[in-house]
Structure formats: C-alpha cells, structure tokens
Amino acid sequence: MPREMFKNTISKFIYAKTKTICDELWDFRAKLINEENLPTSFFPRYDMEYIGNYGRKLEQWLNDDSRNDGAFVSFSADEKKFLLDVYDKLTFGGFLSFNDYKENEDYAERALKWLTDYTVADEIFYKKLYENNKALFEKDVSPEVTCYLADLIEAKFHTLHKKVFALFEAKIKDLDEMELFQPTKEEELKLILKHYPLSKIDFCFLPELKDKYETKEPNLFNDEELKPSKQSIEIKSYDEIMEAKLRKRGKF
C-alpha cells in the first residue's frame, strides 16, 4: 500500500499555506460571475481546485517513491527506513518544528522524544528505534548505555532530517509557483487571460490549445515600453498592462 505520511495532520499546513491564494481565487470567481453575466456553474471553484492540487502534489512528493523527485530519492534504503520509522511517530507539526527544537536549549538534547511521546522512558523509546535500524549505524551499541544511545539516535536523525527539510523547503517554493487554473473551455480560458498571465494556466484539459495561446500571447511583461525605469505603476493583470501602454502613448 502507498504510504500516507502525516495523513491526519498535514491538512492544517496545506490550508494555512494556500489560504491567501484561495481567498484571491474565490474573489476572482465572484468577479467573473458578476461581470460576465454567465451562470455560476460555468466557473469551477478555483479555490478548491488549487488547494486540492497543492495538497495532492505535496503528498505525492512525500509518499510516492516511484517519482524521480520524491522526498527520499537521494537517501539510502537504510536511511529512508530510519526516517520513516521516526516520521511515523511525528505529526506534521513535529516535522516542521524539529529543527527549532534542536536550537532550543530546553529541548535540544531530547528534541525527538519531546515531539513524539515524552512520557516514554528513554531506554524504551531510543532502544526500539536503534534495534529497528541497526544497519544504519557503524557499530553495535549496548542498549544498556541509554544516554549514549539517545545521543546517537538524536544526532543521526537531526543530520538526515535537515537534508529532508531542505528538500521540503525547495518543494514548497516550487509549489508556490504552481499554475492557478485548469480551464476546461476556451471561453473560460479567454476570460481568465484578461486578468492573469499564461504562466498561471495549466492546459491539462485543453492540451490542443497550448501551442496556440503560447504563440499568440504577446510578451507583455517584457515590453520595452513597460520596463521599470520607464513607468512606475505596478503591473498585475492584462488590463493594467494595456492601460499602461495607452497612458504611455497618450491615448488614455
């Protein structure tokens, strides 16, 4: 079965991360319905599509090992097993805050246990992780040496988690650039392009139109007339670009 890391705790992060854009998309849909005199059913819930795609892509990155850009593709089998054993005990909030805990002197020494179950005795918590992942460590350690074993597990996880977390931050930056719309009709596409650039369109439902519009759309954002040194208004949409051009030419 596919993994479902952080299944019950990741949704809170996804909701918070996408809220600003989802609010924008909700308002944009309402604007189109009001201005274009089209039925509500003509326009999909862009906000729901966006948050759904965002969450799906993030969860695929975490859970699908067949992807060449997955979270664990650069780790050895033993490293991956150890990480998954630990992540299985963490909430997504713990995943996000572990590095901060390691920098807090009150929690740094046993950050991992604080974020999982601090009521479990050290000799049980760390011993179990060690025994399940002996292949990852260079030499055998007596489970009786609890303090050393705990230090070993904490240090190993910290090293590997920092690498995962750096990959996670890069993935989030990538998702932040994700397309906002997946139009299913050309008329809908045309209405969206009055307000958003082509880079915000995913042509997954209209692949036959992709080349047509990529060739057709002028490179407005690189227009010589609109370089920052020659104009001061902020460009946010196609309408504003055209207005800026007309102002520049004295026709507005």
PDB file of C-alpha atoms in Angstrom:
ATOM      1  CA  MET A   1       0.000   0.000   0.000  1.00  0.00           C
ATOM      2  CA  PRO A   2       1.157   3.575  -0.641  1.00  0.00           C
ATOM      3  CA  ARG A   3       2.438   5.464   2.365  1.00  0.00           C
ATOM      4  CA  GLU A   4       0.260   8.125   3.923  1.00  0.00           C
ATOM      5  CA  MET A   5       2.753  10.165   5.927  1.00  0.00           C
ATOM      6  CA  PHE A   6       1.171  12.707   8.253  1.00  0.00           C
ATOM      7  CA  LYS A   7      -2.247  11.721   6.874  1.00  0.00           C
ATOM      8  CA  ASN A   8      -4.235  13.268   9.713  1.00  0.00           C
ATOM      9  CA  THR A   9      -2.064  16.308  10.411  1.00  0.00           C
ATOM     10  CA  ILE A  10      -0.800  17.709   7.087  1.00  0.00           C
ATOM     11  CA  SER A  11      -4.118  19.260   6.033  1.00  0.00           C
ATOM     12  CA  LYS A  12      -3.784  22.102   8.548  1.00  0.00           C
ATOM     13  CA  PHE A  13      -0.483  23.155   6.951  1.00  0.00           C
ATOM     14  CA  ILE A  14      -1.905  22.928   3.416  1.00  0.00           C
ATOM     15  CA  TYR A  15      -4.926  25.032   4.369  1.00  0.00           C
ATOM     16  CA  ALA A  16      -2.797  27.728   6.015  1.00  0.00           C
ATOM     17  CA  LYS A  17      -0.244  27.773   3.175  1.00  0.00           C
ATOM     18  CA  THR A  18      -2.859  28.202   0.438  1.00  0.00           C
ATOM     19  CA  LYS A  19      -5.363  30.448   2.223  1.00  0.00           C
ATOM     20  CA  THR A  20      -4.247  33.760   0.703  1.00  0.00           C
ATOM     21  CA  ILE A  21      -4.370  32.459  -2.866  1.00  0.00           C
ATOM     22  CA  CYS A  22      -7.615  30.578  -2.243  1.00  0.00           C
ATOM     23  CA  ASP A  23      -9.217  33.798  -0.991  1.00  0.00           C
ATOM     24  CA  GLU A  24      -7.974  35.585  -4.115  1.00  0.00           C
ATOM     25  CA  LEU A  25      -9.392  32.866  -6.365  1.00  0.00           C
ATOM     26  CA  TRP A  26     -12.733  32.931  -4.553  1.00  0.00           C
ATOM     27  CA  ASP A  27     -12.989  36.685  -5.113  1.00  0.00           C
ATOM     28  CA  PHE A  28     -11.884  36.344  -8.740  1.00  0.00           C
ATOM     29  CA  ARG A  29     -14.595  33.783  -9.480  1.00  0.00           C
ATOM     30  CA  ALA A  30     -17.212  36.023  -7.885  1.00  0.00           C
ATOM     31  CA  LYS A  31     -15.967  38.931 -10.028  1.00  0.00           C
ATOM     32  CA  LEU A  32     -16.284  36.880 -13.227  1.00  0.00           C
ATOM     33  CA  ILE A  33     -19.784  35.695 -12.353  1.00  0.00           C
ATOM     34  CA  ASN A  34     -20.850  39.266 -11.646  1.00  0.00           C
ATOM     35  CA  GLU A  35     -19.222  40.889 -14.682  1.00  0.00           C
ATOM     36  CA  GLU A  36     -19.651  38.278 -17.411  1.00  0.00           C
ATOM     37  CA  ASN A  37     -23.345  37.508 -16.907  1.00  0.00           C
ATOM     38  CA  LEU A  38     -22.713  33.777 -17.014  1.00  0.00           C
ATOM     39  CA  PRO A  39     -24.257  31.110 -14.771  1.00  0.00           C
ATOM     40  CA  THR A  40     -22.421  30.199 -11.593  1.00  0.00           C
ATOM     41  CA  SER A  41     -21.947  26.666 -12.908  1.00  0.00           C
ATOM     42  CA  PHE A  42     -19.855  27.972 -15.824  1.00  0.00           C
ATOM     43  CA  PHE A  43     -16.931  28.668 -13.483  1.00  0.00           C
ATOM     44  CA  PRO A  44     -15.468  25.892 -11.306  1.00  0.00           C
ATOM     45  CA  ARG A  45     -14.427  26.504  -7.720  1.00  0.00           C
ATOM     46  CA  TYR A  46     -10.911  27.711  -8.493  1.00  0.00           C
ATOM     47  CA  ASP A  47     -10.030  27.856  -4.812  1.00  0.00           C
ATOM     48  CA  MET A  48     -10.975  24.222  -4.233  1.00  0.00           C
ATOM     49  CA  GLU A  49      -9.122  23.092  -7.356  1.00  0.00           C
ATOM     50  CA  TYR A  50      -5.999  24.955  -6.248  1.00  0.00           C
ATOM     51  CA  ILE A  51      -5.889  23.631  -2.685  1.00  0.00           C
ATOM     52  CA  GLY A  52      -6.651  20.123  -3.951  1.00  0.00           C
ATOM     53  CA  ASN A  53      -3.814  20.203  -6.487  1.00  0.00           C
ATOM     54  CA  TYR A  54      -1.410  21.726  -3.955  1.00  0.00           C
ATOM     55  CA  GLY A  55      -2.152  19.062  -1.366  1.00  0.00           C
ATOM     56  CA  ARG A  56      -2.033  16.217  -3.876  1.00  0.00           C
ATOM     57  CA  LYS A  57       1.367  17.264  -5.237  1.00  0.00           C
ATOM     58  CA  LEU A  58       2.850  17.717  -1.767  1.00  0.00           C
ATOM     59  CA  GLU A  59       1.569  14.340  -0.588  1.00  0.00           C
ATOM     60  CA  GLN A  60       2.824  12.642  -3.755  1.00  0.00           C
ATOM     61  CA  TRP A  61       6.247  14.134  -3.109  1.00  0.00           C
ATOM     62  CA  LEU A  62       6.252  12.709   0.408  1.00  0.00           C
ATOM     63  CA  ASN A  63       4.774   9.299  -0.358  1.00  0.00           C
ATOM     64  CA  ASP A  64       5.450   8.238  -3.945  1.00  0.00           C
ATOM     65  CA  ASP A  65       8.898   6.648  -4.181  1.00  0.00           C
ATOM     66  CA  SER A  66       8.484   5.959  -7.898  1.00  0.00           C
ATOM     67  CA  ARG A  67       8.871   9.658  -8.660  1.00  0.00           C
ATOM     68  CA  ASN A  68      12.377  10.801  -9.547  1.00  0.00           C
ATOM     69  CA  ASP A  69      11.848  13.964  -7.497  1.00  0.00           C
ATOM     70  CA  GLY A  70      10.380  12.302  -4.398  1.00  0.00           C
ATOM     71  CA  ALA A  71      11.389  13.271  -0.880  1.00  0.00           C
ATOM     72  CA  PHE A  72      13.576  10.208  -0.273  1.00  0.00           C
ATOM     73  CA  VAL A  73      15.072   9.538  -3.692  1.00  0.00           C
ATOM     74  CA  SER A  74      18.558  10.666  -2.608  1.00  0.00           C
ATOM     75  CA  PHE A  75      18.662   8.575   0.583  1.00  0.00           C
ATOM     76  CA  SER A  76      19.911   5.023   1.017  1.00  0.00           C
ATOM     77  CA  ALA A  77      17.425   2.289   1.872  1.00  0.00           C
ATOM     78  CA  ASP A  78      18.637   2.217   5.495  1.00  0.00           C
ATOM     79  CA  GLU A  79      18.433   5.991   5.862  1.00  0.00           C
ATOM     80  CA  LYS A  80      14.956   6.045   4.388  1.00  0.00           C
ATOM     81  CA  LYS A  81      13.746   3.273   6.705  1.00  0.00           C
ATOM     82  CA  PHE A  82      15.070   5.121   9.747  1.00  0.00           C
ATOM     83  CA  LEU A  83      13.483   8.405   8.682  1.00  0.00           C
ATOM     84  CA  LEU A  84      10.131   6.765   8.027  1.00  0.00           C
ATOM     85  CA  ASP A  85      10.245   4.989  11.393  1.00  0.00           C
ATOM     86  CA  VAL A  86      10.653   8.361  13.084  1.00  0.00           C
ATOM     87  CA  TYR A  87       8.191  10.282  10.909  1.00  0.00           C
ATOM     88  CA  ASP A  88       5.600   7.637  11.681  1.00  0.00           C
ATOM     89  CA  LYS A  89       5.763   8.860  15.278  1.00  0.00           C
ATOM     90  CA  LEU A  90       5.595  12.579  14.426  1.00  0.00           C
ATOM     91  CA  THR A  91       2.767  14.895  13.481  1.00  0.00           C
ATOM     92  CA  PHE A  92       3.374  17.226  10.567  1.00  0.00           C
ATOM     93  CA  GLY A  93       3.764  19.994  13.127  1.00  0.00           C
ATOM     94  CA  GLY A  94       6.614  17.986  14.641  1.00  0.00           C
ATOM     95  CA  PHE A  95       8.179  17.595  11.205  1.00  0.00           C
ATOM     96  CA  LEU A  96       8.094  21.376  10.781  1.00  0.00           C
ATOM     97  CA  SER A  97       9.372  22.269  14.238  1.00  0.00           C
ATOM     98  CA  PHE A  98      12.085  19.661  14.911  1.00  0.00           C
ATOM     99  CA  ASN A  99      14.974  21.878  13.792  1.00  0.00           C
ATOM    100  CA  ASP A 100      13.679  24.697  16.002  1.00  0.00           C
ATOM    101  CA  TYR A 101      13.516  22.332  18.971  1.00  0.00           C
ATOM    102  CA  LYS A 102      17.143  21.343  18.383  1.00  0.00           C
ATOM    103  CA  GLU A 103      18.106  25.003  18.657  1.00  0.00           C
ATOM    104  CA  ASN A 104      16.191  25.474  21.918  1.00  0.00           C
ATOM    105  CA  GLU A 105      18.389  24.606  24.885  1.00  0.00           C
ATOM    106  CA  ASP A 106      15.376  23.425  26.879  1.00  0.00           C
ATOM    107  CA  TYR A 107      14.568  20.694  24.349  1.00  0.00           C
ATOM    108  CA  ALA A 108      17.665  20.229  22.185  1.00  0.00           C
ATOM    109  CA  GLU A 109      19.116  17.223  23.979  1.00  0.00           C
ATOM    110  CA  ARG A 110      15.968  15.105  23.555  1.00  0.00           C
ATOM    111  CA  ALA A 111      14.032  17.025  20.901  1.00  0.00           C
ATOM    112  CA  LEU A 112      12.881  13.892  19.141  1.00  0.00           C
ATOM    113  CA  LYS A 113      11.277  12.420  22.212  1.00  0.00           C
ATOM    114  CA  TRP A 114       9.628  15.705  23.131  1.00  0.00           C
ATOM    115  CA  LEU A 115       7.953  15.808  19.727  1.00  0.00           C
ATOM    116  CA  THR A 116       6.754  12.218  19.806  1.00  0.00           C
ATOM    117  CA  ASP A 117       5.952  10.902  23.275  1.00  0.00           C
ATOM    118  CA  TYR A 118       7.961  12.394  26.105  1.00  0.00           C
ATOM    119  CA  THR A 119       6.209  10.126  28.625  1.00  0.00           C
ATOM    120  CA  VAL A 120       8.025   7.058  27.279  1.00  0.00           C
ATOM    121  CA  ALA A 121      11.240   6.216  29.094  1.00  0.00           C
ATOM    122  CA  ASP A 122      14.479   6.854  27.192  1.00  0.00           C
ATOM    123  CA  GLU A 123      15.562   3.240  27.391  1.00  0.00           C
ATOM    124  CA  ILE A 124      12.361   2.171  25.607  1.00  0.00           C
ATOM    125  CA  PHE A 125      11.991   4.986  23.072  1.00  0.00           C
ATOM    126  CA  TYR A 126      15.561   5.094  21.764  1.00  0.00           C
ATOM    127  CA  LYS A 127      16.254   1.391  22.194  1.00  0.00           C
ATOM    128  CA  LYS A 128      13.358   0.489  19.908  1.00  0.00           C
ATOM    129  CA  LEU A 129      14.475   2.918  17.199  1.00  0.00           C
ATOM    130  CA  TYR A 130      18.029   1.624  17.407  1.00  0.00           C
ATOM    131  CA  GLU A 131      17.107  -2.046  17.290  1.00  0.00           C
ATOM    132  CA  ASN A 132      14.848  -1.491  14.271  1.00  0.00           C
ATOM    133  CA  ASN A 133      17.592   0.369  12.394  1.00  0.00           C
ATOM    134  CA  LYS A 134      20.882  -1.267  13.416  1.00  0.00           C
ATOM    135  CA  ALA A 135      22.021  -1.479   9.797  1.00  0.00           C
ATOM    136  CA  LEU A 136      22.279   2.300   9.667  1.00  0.00           C
ATOM    137  CA  PHE A 137      24.863   2.552  12.432  1.00  0.00           C
ATOM    138  CA  GLU A 138      28.536   1.718  12.029  1.00  0.00           C
ATOM    139  CA  LYS A 139      28.979  -0.298  15.205  1.00  0.00           C
ATOM    140  CA  ASP A 140      26.874  -2.099  17.736  1.00  0.00           C
ATOM    141  CA  VAL A 141      25.883  -0.171  20.819  1.00  0.00           C
ATOM    142  CA  SER A 142      24.767  -1.788  24.023  1.00  0.00           C
ATOM    143  CA  PRO A 143      21.106  -0.915  24.624  1.00  0.00           C
ATOM    144  CA  GLU A 144      22.019  -0.586  28.277  1.00  0.00           C
ATOM    145  CA  VAL A 145      24.020   2.579  27.574  1.00  0.00           C
ATOM    146  CA  THR A 146      20.858   4.650  27.349  1.00  0.00           C
ATOM    147  CA  CYS A 147      22.407   8.111  27.309  1.00  0.00           C
ATOM    148  CA  TYR A 148      24.851   7.326  24.504  1.00  0.00           C
ATOM    149  CA  LEU A 149      22.150   5.545  22.517  1.00  0.00           C
ATOM    150  CA  ALA A 150      19.835   8.539  22.814  1.00  0.00           C
ATOM    151  CA  ASP A 151      22.574  10.917  21.677  1.00  0.00           C
ATOM    152  CA  LEU A 152      23.345   8.648  18.726  1.00  0.00           C
ATOM    153  CA  ILE A 153      19.722   8.472  17.554  1.00  0.00           C
ATOM    154  CA  GLU A 154      19.111  12.201  18.010  1.00  0.00           C
ATOM    155  CA  ALA A 155      22.273  13.145  16.113  1.00  0.00           C
ATOM    156  CA  LYS A 156      21.624  10.758  13.237  1.00  0.00           C
ATOM    157  CA  PHE A 157      18.031  11.872  12.824  1.00  0.00           C
ATOM    158  CA  HIS A 158      18.974  15.551  13.038  1.00  0.00           C
ATOM    159  CA  THR A 159      21.532  15.153  10.243  1.00  0.00           C
ATOM    160  CA  LEU A 160      19.125  13.315   7.945  1.00  0.00           C
ATOM    161  CA  HIS A 161      16.104  15.454   8.782  1.00  0.00           C
ATOM    162  CA  LYS A 162      17.952  18.665   7.915  1.00  0.00           C
ATOM    163  CA  LYS A 163      18.531  17.240   4.450  1.00  0.00           C
ATOM    164  CA  VAL A 164      14.868  16.236   4.074  1.00  0.00           C
ATOM    165  CA  PHE A 165      13.743  19.622   5.333  1.00  0.00           C
ATOM    166  CA  ALA A 166      15.917  21.486   2.834  1.00  0.00           C
ATOM    167  CA  LEU A 167      14.310  19.415   0.068  1.00  0.00           C
ATOM    168  CA  PHE A 168      10.895  20.167   1.561  1.00  0.00           C
ATOM    169  CA  GLU A 169      11.543  23.918   1.512  1.00  0.00           C
ATOM    170  CA  ALA A 170      12.604  23.689  -2.136  1.00  0.00           C
ATOM    171  CA  LYS A 171       9.420  21.749  -2.922  1.00  0.00           C
ATOM    172  CA  ILE A 172       7.279  24.404  -1.256  1.00  0.00           C
ATOM    173  CA  LYS A 173       8.942  27.118  -3.339  1.00  0.00           C
ATOM    174  CA  ASP A 174       8.148  25.060  -6.416  1.00  0.00           C
ATOM    175  CA  LEU A 175       4.511  24.619  -5.372  1.00  0.00           C
ATOM    176  CA  ASP A 176       4.213  28.349  -4.720  1.00  0.00           C
ATOM    177  CA  GLU A 177       4.802  28.848  -8.463  1.00  0.00           C
ATOM    178  CA  MET A 178       2.144  26.311  -9.410  1.00  0.00           C
ATOM    179  CA  GLU A 179      -0.485  27.194 -12.015  1.00  0.00           C
ATOM    180  CA  LEU A 180      -3.741  28.575 -10.593  1.00  0.00           C
ATOM    181  CA  PHE A 181      -6.240  27.469 -13.226  1.00  0.00           C
ATOM    182  CA  GLN A 182      -7.182  24.334 -15.158  1.00  0.00           C
ATOM    183  CA  PRO A 183      -9.812  25.634 -17.601  1.00  0.00           C
ATOM    184  CA  THR A 184     -11.987  23.140 -19.453  1.00  0.00           C
ATOM    185  CA  LYS A 185     -13.433  25.518 -22.071  1.00  0.00           C
ATOM    186  CA  GLU A 186     -11.764  28.009 -24.392  1.00  0.00           C
ATOM    187  CA  GLU A 187     -14.270  30.712 -23.473  1.00  0.00           C
ATOM    188  CA  GLU A 188     -13.328  30.267 -19.823  1.00  0.00           C
ATOM    189  CA  LEU A 189      -9.633  30.407 -20.746  1.00  0.00           C
ATOM    190  CA  LYS A 190     -10.088  33.697 -22.595  1.00  0.00           C
ATOM    191  CA  LEU A 191     -11.832  35.275 -19.611  1.00  0.00           C
ATOM    192  CA  ILE A 192      -9.062  34.177 -17.240  1.00  0.00           C
ATOM    193  CA  LEU A 193      -6.358  35.550 -19.551  1.00  0.00           C
ATOM    194  CA  LYS A 194      -7.888  39.005 -19.288  1.00  0.00           C
ATOM    195  CA  HIS A 195      -6.668  39.041 -15.695  1.00  0.00           C
ATOM    196  CA  TYR A 196      -3.827  36.512 -15.350  1.00  0.00           C
ATOM    197  CA  PRO A 197      -0.725  35.697 -17.441  1.00  0.00           C
ATOM    198  CA  LEU A 198      -0.407  32.469 -19.399  1.00  0.00           C
ATOM    199  CA  SER A 199       2.055  31.110 -16.829  1.00  0.00           C
ATOM    200  CA  LYS A 200      -0.853  30.662 -14.409  1.00  0.00           C
ATOM    201  CA  ILE A 201      -2.709  28.312 -16.771  1.00  0.00           C
ATOM    202  CA  ASP A 202      -2.455  24.522 -16.686  1.00  0.00           C
ATOM    203  CA  PHE A 203      -3.578  23.207 -20.078  1.00  0.00           C
ATOM    204  CA  CYS A 204      -4.145  19.644 -18.827  1.00  0.00           C
ATOM    205  CA  PHE A 205      -7.779  19.742 -20.029  1.00  0.00           C
ATOM    206  CA  LEU A 206      -7.106  21.802 -23.166  1.00  0.00           C
ATOM    207  CA  PRO A 207      -3.768  20.475 -24.486  1.00  0.00           C
ATOM    208  CA  GLU A 208      -4.754  21.227 -28.070  1.00  0.00           C
ATOM    209  CA  LEU A 209      -4.829  24.967 -27.259  1.00  0.00           C
ATOM    210  CA  LYS A 210      -1.460  25.227 -25.516  1.00  0.00           C
ATOM    211  CA  ASP A 211       0.668  25.970 -28.583  1.00  0.00           C
ATOM    212  CA  LYS A 212      -1.973  28.298 -29.991  1.00  0.00           C
ATOM    213  CA  TYR A 213      -2.007  30.552 -26.941  1.00  0.00           C
ATOM    214  CA  GLU A 214       1.712  30.381 -26.204  1.00  0.00           C
ATOM    215  CA  THR A 215       2.345  31.644 -29.743  1.00  0.00           C
ATOM    216  CA  LYS A 216      -0.498  34.133 -29.675  1.00  0.00           C
ATOM    217  CA  GLU A 217       0.143  35.849 -26.353  1.00  0.00           C
ATOM    218  CA  PRO A 218       2.445  38.886 -26.702  1.00  0.00           C
ATOM    219  CA  ASN A 219       5.360  39.081 -24.334  1.00  0.00           C
ATOM    220  CA  LEU A 220       3.726  41.943 -22.472  1.00  0.00           C
ATOM    221  CA  PHE A 221       5.756  41.624 -19.312  1.00  0.00           C
ATOM    222  CA  ASN A 222       9.000  42.255 -21.218  1.00  0.00           C
ATOM    223  CA  ASP A 223       7.644  45.123 -23.330  1.00  0.00           C
ATOM    224  CA  GLU A 224      10.256  47.879 -23.745  1.00  0.00           C
ATOM    225  CA  GLU A 225       7.572  50.463 -23.000  1.00  0.00           C
ATOM    226  CA  LEU A 226       6.945  48.956 -19.594  1.00  0.00           C
ATOM    227  CA  LYS A 227      10.419  48.463 -18.161  1.00  0.00           C
ATOM    228  CA  PRO A 228      10.546  49.633 -14.511  1.00  0.00           C
ATOM    229  CA  SER A 229      12.808  52.582 -15.382  1.00  0.00           C
ATOM    230  CA  LYS A 230      10.215  53.942 -17.805  1.00  0.00           C
ATOM    231  CA  GLN A 231       6.995  53.512 -15.847  1.00  0.00           C
ATOM    232  CA  SER A 232       6.010  53.492 -12.213  1.00  0.00           C
ATOM    233  CA  ILE A 233       2.687  51.680 -11.974  1.00  0.00           C
ATOM    234  CA  GLU A 234       2.643  48.125 -10.708  1.00  0.00           C
ATOM    235  CA  ILE A 235       1.555  45.625 -13.340  1.00  0.00           C
ATOM    236  CA  LYS A 236      -0.779  42.929 -12.059  1.00  0.00           C
ATOM    237  CA  SER A 237      -3.022  41.983 -14.966  1.00  0.00           C
ATOM    238  CA  TYR A 238      -3.509  42.141 -18.707  1.00  0.00           C
ATOM    239  CA  ASP A 239      -5.950  45.063 -18.274  1.00  0.00           C
ATOM    240  CA  GLU A 240      -3.402  47.080 -16.313  1.00  0.00           C
ATOM    241  CA  ILE A 241      -0.701  46.356 -18.884  1.00  0.00           C
ATOM    242  CA  MET A 242      -2.851  47.650 -21.720  1.00  0.00           C
ATOM    243  CA  GLU A 243      -3.844  50.695 -19.682  1.00  0.00           C
ATOM    244  CA  ALA A 244      -0.166  51.428 -19.018  1.00  0.00           C
ATOM    245  CA  LYS A 245       0.594  51.181 -22.731  1.00  0.00           C
ATOM    246  CA  LEU A 246      -2.190  53.602 -23.606  1.00  0.00           C
ATOM    247  CA  ARG A 247      -1.050  56.043 -20.929  1.00  0.00           C
ATOM    248  CA  LYS A 248       2.487  55.858 -22.303  1.00  0.00           C
ATOM    249  CA  ARG A 249       1.241  56.643 -25.795  1.00  0.00           C
ATOM    250  CA  GLY A 250      -1.014  59.461 -24.618  1.00  0.00           C
ATOM    251  CA  LYS A 251      -4.201  57.663 -25.584  1.00  0.00           C
ATOM    252  CA  PHE A 252      -5.743  57.187 -22.151  1.00  0.00           C
TER     253      PHE A 252
END
